[in-house]
């Protein structure tokens, strides 16, 4: 009986220690502003933290016109849910609801496409902290299952991507982030290298701006290069608003305009 009681006491101590450690982690996280993966294409080089739920959502408008044919895309919901299951590991779930419109000589065609694009399922893992001039590094991987997409946006092949996300602190107010990786998808079996490079500057403790270059380089097709810029406003440590705009450097996009919000919730248990 004494041995049984000893096991119970030890188990209780381990559980209490784990809860206290998670509470300390969450208290530390809550004292710092949230770090998001939006609005730019550059993913952050850090995870959200154990027991943290972070939701990032927004809307996007894109257009491209060629030979009197204009393609417009309205993404009404660009939600990404991030949940930390460990201090250095987060699970990721994302989806977009898209409506595509085609206009010929200014006249809207009747065949409007709409529905969910393939779900994003993935993980992010912290690899290294920034130290001695070396960047902070995280590894991110996603899969986009076919069955999750609406018929209008269902590709022929399952999409997959991975990237290394890195960042440097340049000064108290500025930072540099960049991603390097590869993706497979968009109805093509060929791989495409992907890159992003973003510079961020904090004008005040709450108001920040950024500028970014990003693109992809398919194996057997022409490269695609884009730029965007925008601002973020930190309402509180757990709520951030954003807006941005951009276009393509190469052919393919006339304008990109978006806005959104991100908020963080802590598991209080």
PDB file of C-alpha atoms in Angstrom:
ATOM      1  CA  UNK A   1       0.000   0.000   0.000  1.00  0.00           C
ATOM      2  CA  UNK A   2       2.866   2.375   0.818  1.00  0.00           C
ATOM      3  CA  UNK A   3       4.422   1.670  -2.558  1.00  0.00           C
ATOM      4  CA  UNK A   4       1.130   2.443  -4.285  1.00  0.00           C
ATOM      5  CA  UNK A   5       0.819   5.714  -2.383  1.00  0.00           C
ATOM      6  CA  UNK A   6       4.390   6.603  -3.334  1.00  0.00           C
ATOM      7  CA  UNK A   7       3.582   6.102  -7.026  1.00  0.00           C
ATOM      8  CA  UNK A   8       0.512   8.300  -6.671  1.00  0.00           C
ATOM      9  CA  UNK A   9       2.552  11.045  -4.997  1.00  0.00           C
ATOM     10  CA  UNK A  10       5.255  10.858  -7.684  1.00  0.00           C
ATOM     11  CA  UNK A  11       2.656  10.935 -10.473  1.00  0.00           C
ATOM     12  CA  UNK A  12       0.941  13.911  -8.840  1.00  0.00           C
ATOM     13  CA  UNK A  13       4.268  15.751  -8.584  1.00  0.00           C
ATOM     14  CA  UNK A  14       5.079  15.076 -12.258  1.00  0.00           C
ATOM     15  CA  UNK A  15       1.660  16.283 -13.434  1.00  0.00           C
ATOM     16  CA  UNK A  16       1.867  19.374 -11.208  1.00  0.00           C
ATOM     17  CA  UNK A  17       5.350  20.170 -12.523  1.00  0.00           C
ATOM     18  CA  UNK A  18       4.188  19.776 -16.153  1.00  0.00           C
ATOM     19  CA  UNK A  19       1.188  22.056 -15.547  1.00  0.00           C
ATOM     20  CA  UNK A  20       3.395  24.633 -13.816  1.00  0.00           C
ATOM     21  CA  UNK A  21       5.915  24.521 -16.668  1.00  0.00           C
ATOM     22  CA  UNK A  22       3.143  25.026 -19.237  1.00  0.00           C
ATOM     23  CA  UNK A  23       1.717  27.873 -17.146  1.00  0.00           C
ATOM     24  CA  UNK A  24       5.155  29.523 -16.949  1.00  0.00           C
ATOM     25  CA  UNK A  25       5.563  29.161 -20.728  1.00  0.00           C
ATOM     26  CA  UNK A  26       2.160  30.685 -21.392  1.00  0.00           C
ATOM     27  CA  UNK A  27       2.805  33.554 -18.956  1.00  0.00           C
ATOM     28  CA  UNK A  28       6.078  34.269 -20.764  1.00  0.00           C
ATOM     29  CA  UNK A  29       4.367  34.120 -24.158  1.00  0.00           C
ATOM     30  CA  UNK A  30       1.505  36.338 -23.047  1.00  0.00           C
ATOM     31  CA  UNK A  31       3.949  39.051 -21.959  1.00  0.00           C
ATOM     32  CA  UNK A  32       5.225  39.319 -25.547  1.00  0.00           C
ATOM     33  CA  UNK A  33       3.302  40.421 -28.671  1.00  0.00           C
ATOM     34  CA  UNK A  34       2.116  37.585 -30.881  1.00  0.00           C
ATOM     35  CA  UNK A  35       4.204  36.703 -33.951  1.00  0.00           C
ATOM     36  CA  UNK A  36       2.156  35.820 -37.031  1.00  0.00           C
ATOM     37  CA  UNK A  37       2.614  34.078 -40.381  1.00  0.00           C
ATOM     38  CA  UNK A  38       0.585  36.790 -42.135  1.00  0.00           C
ATOM     39  CA  UNK A  39       0.170  39.104 -43.946  1.00  0.00           C
ATOM     40  CA  UNK A  40       3.312  38.465 -45.993  1.00  0.00           C
ATOM     41  CA  UNK A  41       4.257  35.253 -47.809  1.00  0.00           C
ATOM     42  CA  UNK A  42       7.230  34.814 -45.471  1.00  0.00           C
ATOM     43  CA  UNK A  43       6.397  32.381 -42.670  1.00  0.00           C
ATOM     44  CA  UNK A  44       7.656  33.272 -39.184  1.00  0.00           C
ATOM     45  CA  UNK A  45      10.688  31.374 -37.890  1.00  0.00           C
ATOM     46  CA  UNK A  46       9.083  30.554 -34.524  1.00  0.00           C
ATOM     47  CA  UNK A  47       6.230  28.394 -33.247  1.00  0.00           C
ATOM     48  CA  UNK A  48       3.349  29.689 -31.120  1.00  0.00           C
ATOM     49  CA  UNK A  49       4.323  27.834 -27.923  1.00  0.00           C
ATOM     50  CA  UNK A  50       2.831  24.924 -26.014  1.00  0.00           C
ATOM     51  CA  UNK A  51      -0.877  25.199 -25.284  1.00  0.00           C
ATOM     52  CA  UNK A  52      -1.272  28.309 -27.459  1.00  0.00           C
ATOM     53  CA  UNK A  53      -4.024  28.560 -30.071  1.00  0.00           C
ATOM     54  CA  UNK A  54      -3.502  31.238 -32.721  1.00  0.00           C
ATOM     55  CA  UNK A  55      -5.987  32.027 -35.501  1.00  0.00           C
ATOM     56  CA  UNK A  56      -4.960  34.134 -38.502  1.00  0.00           C
ATOM     57  CA  UNK A  57      -7.583  35.087 -41.078  1.00  0.00           C
ATOM     58  CA  UNK A  58      -8.380  37.648 -43.754  1.00  0.00           C
ATOM     59  CA  UNK A  59      -9.552  38.395 -47.272  1.00  0.00           C
ATOM     60  CA  UNK A  60      -7.712  38.870 -50.590  1.00  0.00           C
ATOM     61  CA  UNK A  61      -8.541  40.305 -54.005  1.00  0.00           C
ATOM     62  CA  UNK A  62      -6.389  39.483 -57.075  1.00  0.00           C
ATOM     63  CA  UNK A  63      -6.752  40.361 -60.746  1.00  0.00           C
ATOM     64  CA  UNK A  64      -4.943  39.816 -64.037  1.00  0.00           C
ATOM     65  CA  UNK A  65      -5.969  41.042 -67.494  1.00  0.00           C
ATOM     66  CA  UNK A  66      -4.608  39.866 -70.846  1.00  0.00           C
ATOM     67  CA  UNK A  67      -6.065  40.328 -74.345  1.00  0.00           C
ATOM     68  CA  UNK A  68      -9.314  41.862 -72.992  1.00  0.00           C
ATOM     69  CA  UNK A  69      -9.857  38.853 -70.688  1.00  0.00           C
ATOM     70  CA  UNK A  70      -9.762  39.724 -67.004  1.00  0.00           C
ATOM     71  CA  UNK A  71      -9.498  37.075 -64.302  1.00  0.00           C
ATOM     72  CA  UNK A  72     -10.553  38.142 -60.801  1.00  0.00           C
ATOM     73  CA  UNK A  73     -10.199  36.109 -57.635  1.00  0.00           C
ATOM     74  CA  UNK A  74     -11.937  36.903 -54.338  1.00  0.00           C
ATOM     75  CA  UNK A  75     -10.687  34.920 -51.348  1.00  0.00           C
ATOM     76  CA  UNK A  76     -13.177  35.569 -48.575  1.00  0.00           C
ATOM     77  CA  UNK A  77     -11.539  33.421 -45.946  1.00  0.00           C
ATOM     78  CA  UNK A  78      -7.797  32.754 -45.662  1.00  0.00           C
ATOM     79  CA  UNK A  79      -7.864  31.123 -42.243  1.00  0.00           C
ATOM     80  CA  UNK A  80      -4.807  29.475 -40.675  1.00  0.00           C
ATOM     81  CA  UNK A  81      -5.139  27.812 -37.258  1.00  0.00           C
ATOM     82  CA  UNK A  82      -1.916  27.147 -35.350  1.00  0.00           C
ATOM     83  CA  UNK A  83      -1.777  25.137 -32.122  1.00  0.00           C
ATOM     84  CA  UNK A  84       1.327  24.412 -30.057  1.00  0.00           C
ATOM     85  CA  UNK A  85       1.504  20.846 -28.810  1.00  0.00           C
ATOM     86  CA  UNK A  86       5.065  21.352 -27.562  1.00  0.00           C
ATOM     87  CA  UNK A  87       7.218  24.406 -26.876  1.00  0.00           C
ATOM     88  CA  UNK A  88       8.930  23.839 -30.236  1.00  0.00           C
ATOM     89  CA  UNK A  89       6.205  22.103 -32.295  1.00  0.00           C
ATOM     90  CA  UNK A  90       2.907  23.375 -33.692  1.00  0.00           C
ATOM     91  CA  UNK A  91       0.134  21.809 -35.756  1.00  0.00           C
ATOM     92  CA  UNK A  92      -1.317  23.814 -38.651  1.00  0.00           C
ATOM     93  CA  UNK A  93      -4.726  23.737 -40.337  1.00  0.00           C
ATOM     94  CA  UNK A  94      -5.720  26.185 -43.083  1.00  0.00           C
ATOM     95  CA  UNK A  95      -8.379  26.730 -45.709  1.00  0.00           C
ATOM     96  CA  UNK A  96      -9.446  29.306 -48.299  1.00  0.00           C
ATOM     97  CA  UNK A  97     -12.905  29.973 -49.699  1.00  0.00           C
ATOM     98  CA  UNK A  98     -12.400  31.376 -53.201  1.00  0.00           C
ATOM     99  CA  UNK A  99     -14.636  32.863 -55.888  1.00  0.00           C
ATOM    100  CA  UNK A 100     -13.287  33.245 -59.408  1.00  0.00           C
ATOM    101  CA  UNK A 101     -14.794  35.647 -61.955  1.00  0.00           C
ATOM    102  CA  UNK A 102     -13.965  36.022 -65.661  1.00  0.00           C
ATOM    103  CA  UNK A 103     -14.742  39.190 -67.629  1.00  0.00           C
ATOM    104  CA  UNK A 104     -14.422  39.611 -71.405  1.00  0.00           C
ATOM    105  CA  UNK A 105     -14.339  43.228 -72.606  1.00  0.00           C
ATOM    106  CA  UNK A 106     -15.773  44.218 -69.240  1.00  0.00           C
ATOM    107  CA  UNK A 107     -18.680  41.770 -69.413  1.00  0.00           C
ATOM    108  CA  UNK A 108     -18.904  39.220 -66.612  1.00  0.00           C
ATOM    109  CA  UNK A 109     -19.323  35.597 -67.727  1.00  0.00           C
ATOM    110  CA  UNK A 110     -21.941  33.392 -66.075  1.00  0.00           C
ATOM    111  CA  UNK A 111     -19.590  30.538 -65.171  1.00  0.00           C
ATOM    112  CA  UNK A 112     -18.421  31.805 -61.770  1.00  0.00           C
ATOM    113  CA  UNK A 113     -16.282  29.285 -59.882  1.00  0.00           C
ATOM    114  CA  UNK A 114     -16.447  29.101 -56.097  1.00  0.00           C
ATOM    115  CA  UNK A 115     -15.637  26.818 -53.191  1.00  0.00           C
ATOM    116  CA  UNK A 116     -12.898  25.662 -50.884  1.00  0.00           C
ATOM    117  CA  UNK A 117      -9.377  25.192 -52.170  1.00  0.00           C
ATOM    118  CA  UNK A 118      -7.545  22.114 -50.747  1.00  0.00           C
ATOM    119  CA  UNK A 119      -7.090  22.161 -46.985  1.00  0.00           C
ATOM    120  CA  UNK A 120      -3.643  22.893 -45.604  1.00  0.00           C
ATOM    121  CA  UNK A 121      -2.429  20.316 -43.070  1.00  0.00           C
ATOM    122  CA  UNK A 122       1.015  20.765 -41.625  1.00  0.00           C
ATOM    123  CA  UNK A 123       3.536  21.205 -38.842  1.00  0.00           C
ATOM    124  CA  UNK A 124       6.191  23.734 -37.876  1.00  0.00           C
ATOM    125  CA  UNK A 125       9.243  22.764 -35.816  1.00  0.00           C
ATOM    126  CA  UNK A 126      11.735  25.112 -34.172  1.00  0.00           C
ATOM    127  CA  UNK A 127      15.292  24.122 -35.085  1.00  0.00           C
ATOM    128  CA  UNK A 128      17.557  26.862 -33.732  1.00  0.00           C
ATOM    129  CA  UNK A 129      17.377  30.140 -31.850  1.00  0.00           C
ATOM    130  CA  UNK A 130      19.141  33.262 -33.084  1.00  0.00           C
ATOM    131  CA  UNK A 131      22.609  33.342 -31.567  1.00  0.00           C
ATOM    132  CA  UNK A 132      26.095  34.678 -32.372  1.00  0.00           C
ATOM    133  CA  UNK A 133      25.071  36.027 -35.760  1.00  0.00           C
ATOM    134  CA  UNK A 134      23.282  32.815 -36.772  1.00  0.00           C
ATOM    135  CA  UNK A 135      19.588  33.131 -37.691  1.00  0.00           C
ATOM    136  CA  UNK A 136      16.574  31.725 -35.924  1.00  0.00           C
ATOM    137  CA  UNK A 137      15.433  28.690 -37.952  1.00  0.00           C
ATOM    138  CA  UNK A 138      12.231  26.666 -38.238  1.00  0.00           C
ATOM    139  CA  UNK A 139      11.154  23.881 -40.606  1.00  0.00           C
ATOM    140  CA  UNK A 140       7.604  23.910 -42.020  1.00  0.00           C
ATOM    141  CA  UNK A 141       5.847  21.193 -44.014  1.00  0.00           C
ATOM    142  CA  UNK A 142       2.349  21.061 -45.537  1.00  0.00           C
ATOM    143  CA  UNK A 143       0.175  18.642 -47.489  1.00  0.00           C
ATOM    144  CA  UNK A 144      -2.960  19.668 -49.430  1.00  0.00           C
ATOM    145  CA  UNK A 145      -5.293  16.634 -49.727  1.00  0.00           C
ATOM    146  CA  UNK A 146      -7.432  16.421 -52.862  1.00  0.00           C
ATOM    147  CA  UNK A 147     -10.632  15.263 -51.152  1.00  0.00           C
ATOM    148  CA  UNK A 148     -10.904  18.497 -49.159  1.00  0.00           C
ATOM    149  CA  UNK A 149     -11.329  20.807 -52.175  1.00  0.00           C
ATOM    150  CA  UNK A 150     -14.502  21.862 -53.966  1.00  0.00           C
ATOM    151  CA  UNK A 151     -14.897  20.574 -57.507  1.00  0.00           C
ATOM    152  CA  UNK A 152     -13.995  23.939 -59.063  1.00  0.00           C
ATOM    153  CA  UNK A 153     -10.665  24.009 -57.212  1.00  0.00           C
ATOM    154  CA  UNK A 154      -9.738  20.338 -57.057  1.00  0.00           C
ATOM    155  CA  UNK A 155      -6.322  19.702 -58.652  1.00  0.00           C
ATOM    156  CA  UNK A 156      -5.289  16.423 -60.254  1.00  0.00           C
ATOM    157  CA  UNK A 157      -2.420  15.804 -57.842  1.00  0.00           C
ATOM    158  CA  UNK A 158      -1.977  16.187 -54.099  1.00  0.00           C
ATOM    159  CA  UNK A 159       0.043  19.277 -53.267  1.00  0.00           C
ATOM    160  CA  UNK A 160       3.027  19.185 -50.906  1.00  0.00           C
ATOM    161  CA  UNK A 161       5.459  21.862 -49.793  1.00  0.00           C
ATOM    162  CA  UNK A 162       8.235  22.391 -47.285  1.00  0.00           C
ATOM    163  CA  UNK A 163      10.401  25.331 -46.374  1.00  0.00           C
ATOM    164  CA  UNK A 164      13.068  26.484 -43.986  1.00  0.00           C
ATOM    165  CA  UNK A 165      12.111  29.767 -42.338  1.00  0.00           C
ATOM    166  CA  UNK A 166      14.962  31.968 -41.108  1.00  0.00           C
ATOM    167  CA  UNK A 167      15.164  35.410 -39.513  1.00  0.00           C
ATOM    168  CA  UNK A 168      17.728  37.941 -38.307  1.00  0.00           C
ATOM    169  CA  UNK A 169      17.249  40.799 -35.861  1.00  0.00           C
ATOM    170  CA  UNK A 170      18.913  43.788 -37.509  1.00  0.00           C
ATOM    171  CA  UNK A 171      18.194  46.344 -34.805  1.00  0.00           C
ATOM    172  CA  UNK A 172      15.723  47.066 -32.022  1.00  0.00           C
ATOM    173  CA  UNK A 173      13.195  48.165 -34.656  1.00  0.00           C
ATOM    174  CA  UNK A 174      14.015  46.146 -37.769  1.00  0.00           C
ATOM    175  CA  UNK A 175      14.333  42.518 -38.843  1.00  0.00           C
ATOM    176  CA  UNK A 176      14.889  40.394 -41.926  1.00  0.00           C
ATOM    177  CA  UNK A 177      13.023  37.157 -42.617  1.00  0.00           C
ATOM    178  CA  UNK A 178      13.390  34.731 -45.485  1.00  0.00           C
ATOM    179  CA  UNK A 179      12.113  31.301 -46.554  1.00  0.00           C
ATOM    180  CA  UNK A 180      13.699  28.721 -48.848  1.00  0.00           C
ATOM    181  CA  UNK A 181      11.979  25.505 -49.920  1.00  0.00           C
ATOM    182  CA  UNK A 182      10.117  23.594 -52.606  1.00  0.00           C
ATOM    183  CA  UNK A 183       6.559  22.752 -53.597  1.00  0.00           C
ATOM    184  CA  UNK A 184       4.723  20.202 -55.732  1.00  0.00           C
ATOM    185  CA  UNK A 185       1.210  20.908 -56.929  1.00  0.00           C
ATOM    186  CA  UNK A 186      -0.938  23.109 -59.167  1.00  0.00           C
ATOM    187  CA  UNK A 187      -1.740  20.134 -61.438  1.00  0.00           C
ATOM    188  CA  UNK A 188       1.918  19.652 -62.273  1.00  0.00           C
ATOM    189  CA  UNK A 189       4.245  16.817 -61.202  1.00  0.00           C
ATOM    190  CA  UNK A 190       7.304  19.052 -61.480  1.00  0.00           C
ATOM    191  CA  UNK A 191       8.894  20.574 -58.410  1.00  0.00           C
ATOM    192  CA  UNK A 192       9.235  24.315 -57.976  1.00  0.00           C
ATOM    193  CA  UNK A 193      11.752  26.014 -55.717  1.00  0.00           C
ATOM    194  CA  UNK A 194      10.146  28.721 -53.565  1.00  0.00           C
ATOM    195  CA  UNK A 195      11.699  31.741 -51.913  1.00  0.00           C
ATOM    196  CA  UNK A 196      10.664  34.789 -49.901  1.00  0.00           C
ATOM    197  CA  UNK A 197      12.561  37.781 -48.506  1.00  0.00           C
ATOM    198  CA  UNK A 198      10.860  40.279 -46.186  1.00  0.00           C
ATOM    199  CA  UNK A 199      12.116  43.377 -44.361  1.00  0.00           C
ATOM    200  CA  UNK A 200      10.100  44.603 -41.388  1.00  0.00           C
ATOM    201  CA  UNK A 201      10.340  47.867 -39.460  1.00  0.00           C
ATOM    202  CA  UNK A 202       8.543  48.910 -36.264  1.00  0.00           C
ATOM    203  CA  UNK A 203       7.575  52.584 -36.488  1.00  0.00           C
ATOM    204  CA  UNK A 204       6.106  52.441 -32.979  1.00  0.00           C
ATOM    205  CA  UNK A 205       5.438  49.685 -30.449  1.00  0.00           C
ATOM    206  CA  UNK A 206       2.112  49.066 -32.179  1.00  0.00           C
ATOM    207  CA  UNK A 207       2.533  50.131 -35.819  1.00  0.00           C
ATOM    208  CA  UNK A 208       4.833  48.258 -38.201  1.00  0.00           C
ATOM    209  CA  UNK A 209       5.500  48.165 -41.952  1.00  0.00           C
ATOM    210  CA  UNK A 210       7.110  45.627 -44.267  1.00  0.00           C
ATOM    211  CA  UNK A 211       8.203  45.084 -47.872  1.00  0.00           C
ATOM    212  CA  UNK A 212       8.744  41.707 -49.506  1.00  0.00           C
ATOM    213  CA  UNK A 213       9.930  39.846 -52.598  1.00  0.00           C
ATOM    214  CA  UNK A 214       8.781  36.282 -53.210  1.00  0.00           C
ATOM    215  CA  UNK A 215       8.281  33.766 -55.983  1.00  0.00           C
ATOM    216  CA  UNK A 216       8.742  30.284 -57.369  1.00  0.00           C
ATOM    217  CA  UNK A 217      11.056  28.702 -59.915  1.00  0.00           C
ATOM    218  CA  UNK A 218       9.528  25.594 -61.573  1.00  0.00           C
ATOM    219  CA  UNK A 219      11.815  22.974 -63.078  1.00  0.00           C
ATOM    220  CA  UNK A 220      10.539  23.242 -66.654  1.00  0.00           C
ATOM    221  CA  UNK A 221       8.619  26.538 -66.709  1.00  0.00           C
ATOM    222  CA  UNK A 222       9.303  30.237 -66.425  1.00  0.00           C
ATOM    223  CA  UNK A 223       9.918  31.663 -62.962  1.00  0.00           C
ATOM    224  CA  UNK A 224       7.275  33.769 -61.214  1.00  0.00           C
ATOM    225  CA  UNK A 225       8.327  36.758 -59.103  1.00  0.00           C
ATOM    226  CA  UNK A 226       6.142  39.047 -56.984  1.00  0.00           C
ATOM    227  CA  UNK A 227       6.376  41.861 -54.466  1.00  0.00           C
ATOM    228  CA  UNK A 228       4.100  43.170 -51.769  1.00  0.00           C
ATOM    229  CA  UNK A 229       4.141  45.666 -48.917  1.00  0.00           C
ATOM    230  CA  UNK A 230       1.861  46.507 -46.034  1.00  0.00           C
ATOM    231  CA  UNK A 231       1.436  47.386 -42.404  1.00  0.00           C
ATOM    232  CA  UNK A 232       0.439  45.767 -39.133  1.00  0.00           C
ATOM    233  CA  UNK A 233      -1.261  47.297 -36.102  1.00  0.00           C
ATOM    234  CA  UNK A 234      -0.977  45.641 -32.703  1.00  0.00           C
ATOM    235  CA  UNK A 235      -4.263  46.269 -30.878  1.00  0.00           C
ATOM    236  CA  UNK A 236      -2.977  44.229 -27.919  1.00  0.00           C
ATOM    237  CA  UNK A 237      -0.349  41.561 -27.331  1.00  0.00           C
ATOM    238  CA  UNK A 238      -2.936  38.991 -28.477  1.00  0.00           C
ATOM    239  CA  UNK A 239      -4.598  40.817 -31.398  1.00  0.00           C
ATOM    240  CA  UNK A 240      -3.047  42.186 -34.603  1.00  0.00           C
ATOM    241  CA  UNK A 241      -4.661  43.803 -37.658  1.00  0.00           C
ATOM    242  CA  UNK A 242      -3.018  44.052 -41.090  1.00  0.00           C
ATOM    243  CA  UNK A 243      -3.446  45.362 -44.640  1.00  0.00           C
ATOM    244  CA  UNK A 244      -1.263  44.967 -47.727  1.00  0.00           C
ATOM    245  CA  UNK A 245      -1.015  45.349 -51.494  1.00  0.00           C
ATOM    246  CA  UNK A 246       1.246  44.110 -54.277  1.00  0.00           C
ATOM    247  CA  UNK A 247       1.649  42.904 -57.832  1.00  0.00           C
ATOM    248  CA  UNK A 248       3.827  40.617 -59.938  1.00  0.00           C
ATOM    249  CA  UNK A 249       7.245  41.519 -61.328  1.00  0.00           C
ATOM    250  CA  UNK A 250       6.854  38.907 -64.042  1.00  0.00           C
ATOM    251  CA  UNK A 251       3.619  38.335 -65.943  1.00  0.00           C
ATOM    252  CA  UNK A 252       0.631  36.951 -64.042  1.00  0.00           C
ATOM    253  CA  UNK A 253      -0.801  39.430 -61.540  1.00  0.00           C
ATOM    254  CA  UNK A 254      -1.922  43.048 -61.961  1.00  0.00           C
ATOM    255  CA  UNK A 255      -2.916  43.763 -58.390  1.00  0.00           C
ATOM    256  CA  UNK A 256      -3.142  42.074 -55.009  1.00  0.00           C
ATOM    257  CA  UNK A 257      -4.996  43.702 -52.097  1.00  0.00           C
ATOM    258  CA  UNK A 258      -5.665  42.096 -48.730  1.00  0.00           C
ATOM    259  CA  UNK A 259      -6.489  42.677 -45.084  1.00  0.00           C
ATOM    260  CA  UNK A 260      -6.844  40.519 -42.022  1.00  0.00           C
ATOM    261  CA  UNK A 261      -6.603  39.901 -38.302  1.00  0.00           C
ATOM    262  CA  UNK A 262      -4.748  37.489 -36.039  1.00  0.00           C
ATOM    263  CA  UNK A 263      -5.527  36.644 -32.435  1.00  0.00           C
ATOM    264  CA  UNK A 264      -4.041  34.391 -29.806  1.00  0.00           C
ATOM    265  CA  UNK A 265      -5.725  32.356 -27.089  1.00  0.00           C
ATOM    266  CA  UNK A 266      -4.053  30.561 -24.204  1.00  0.00           C
ATOM    267  CA  UNK A 267      -5.246  27.270 -22.772  1.00  0.00           C
ATOM    268  CA  UNK A 268      -5.915  28.236 -19.163  1.00  0.00           C
ATOM    269  CA  UNK A 269      -6.203  24.671 -17.908  1.00  0.00           C
TER     270      UNK A 269
END
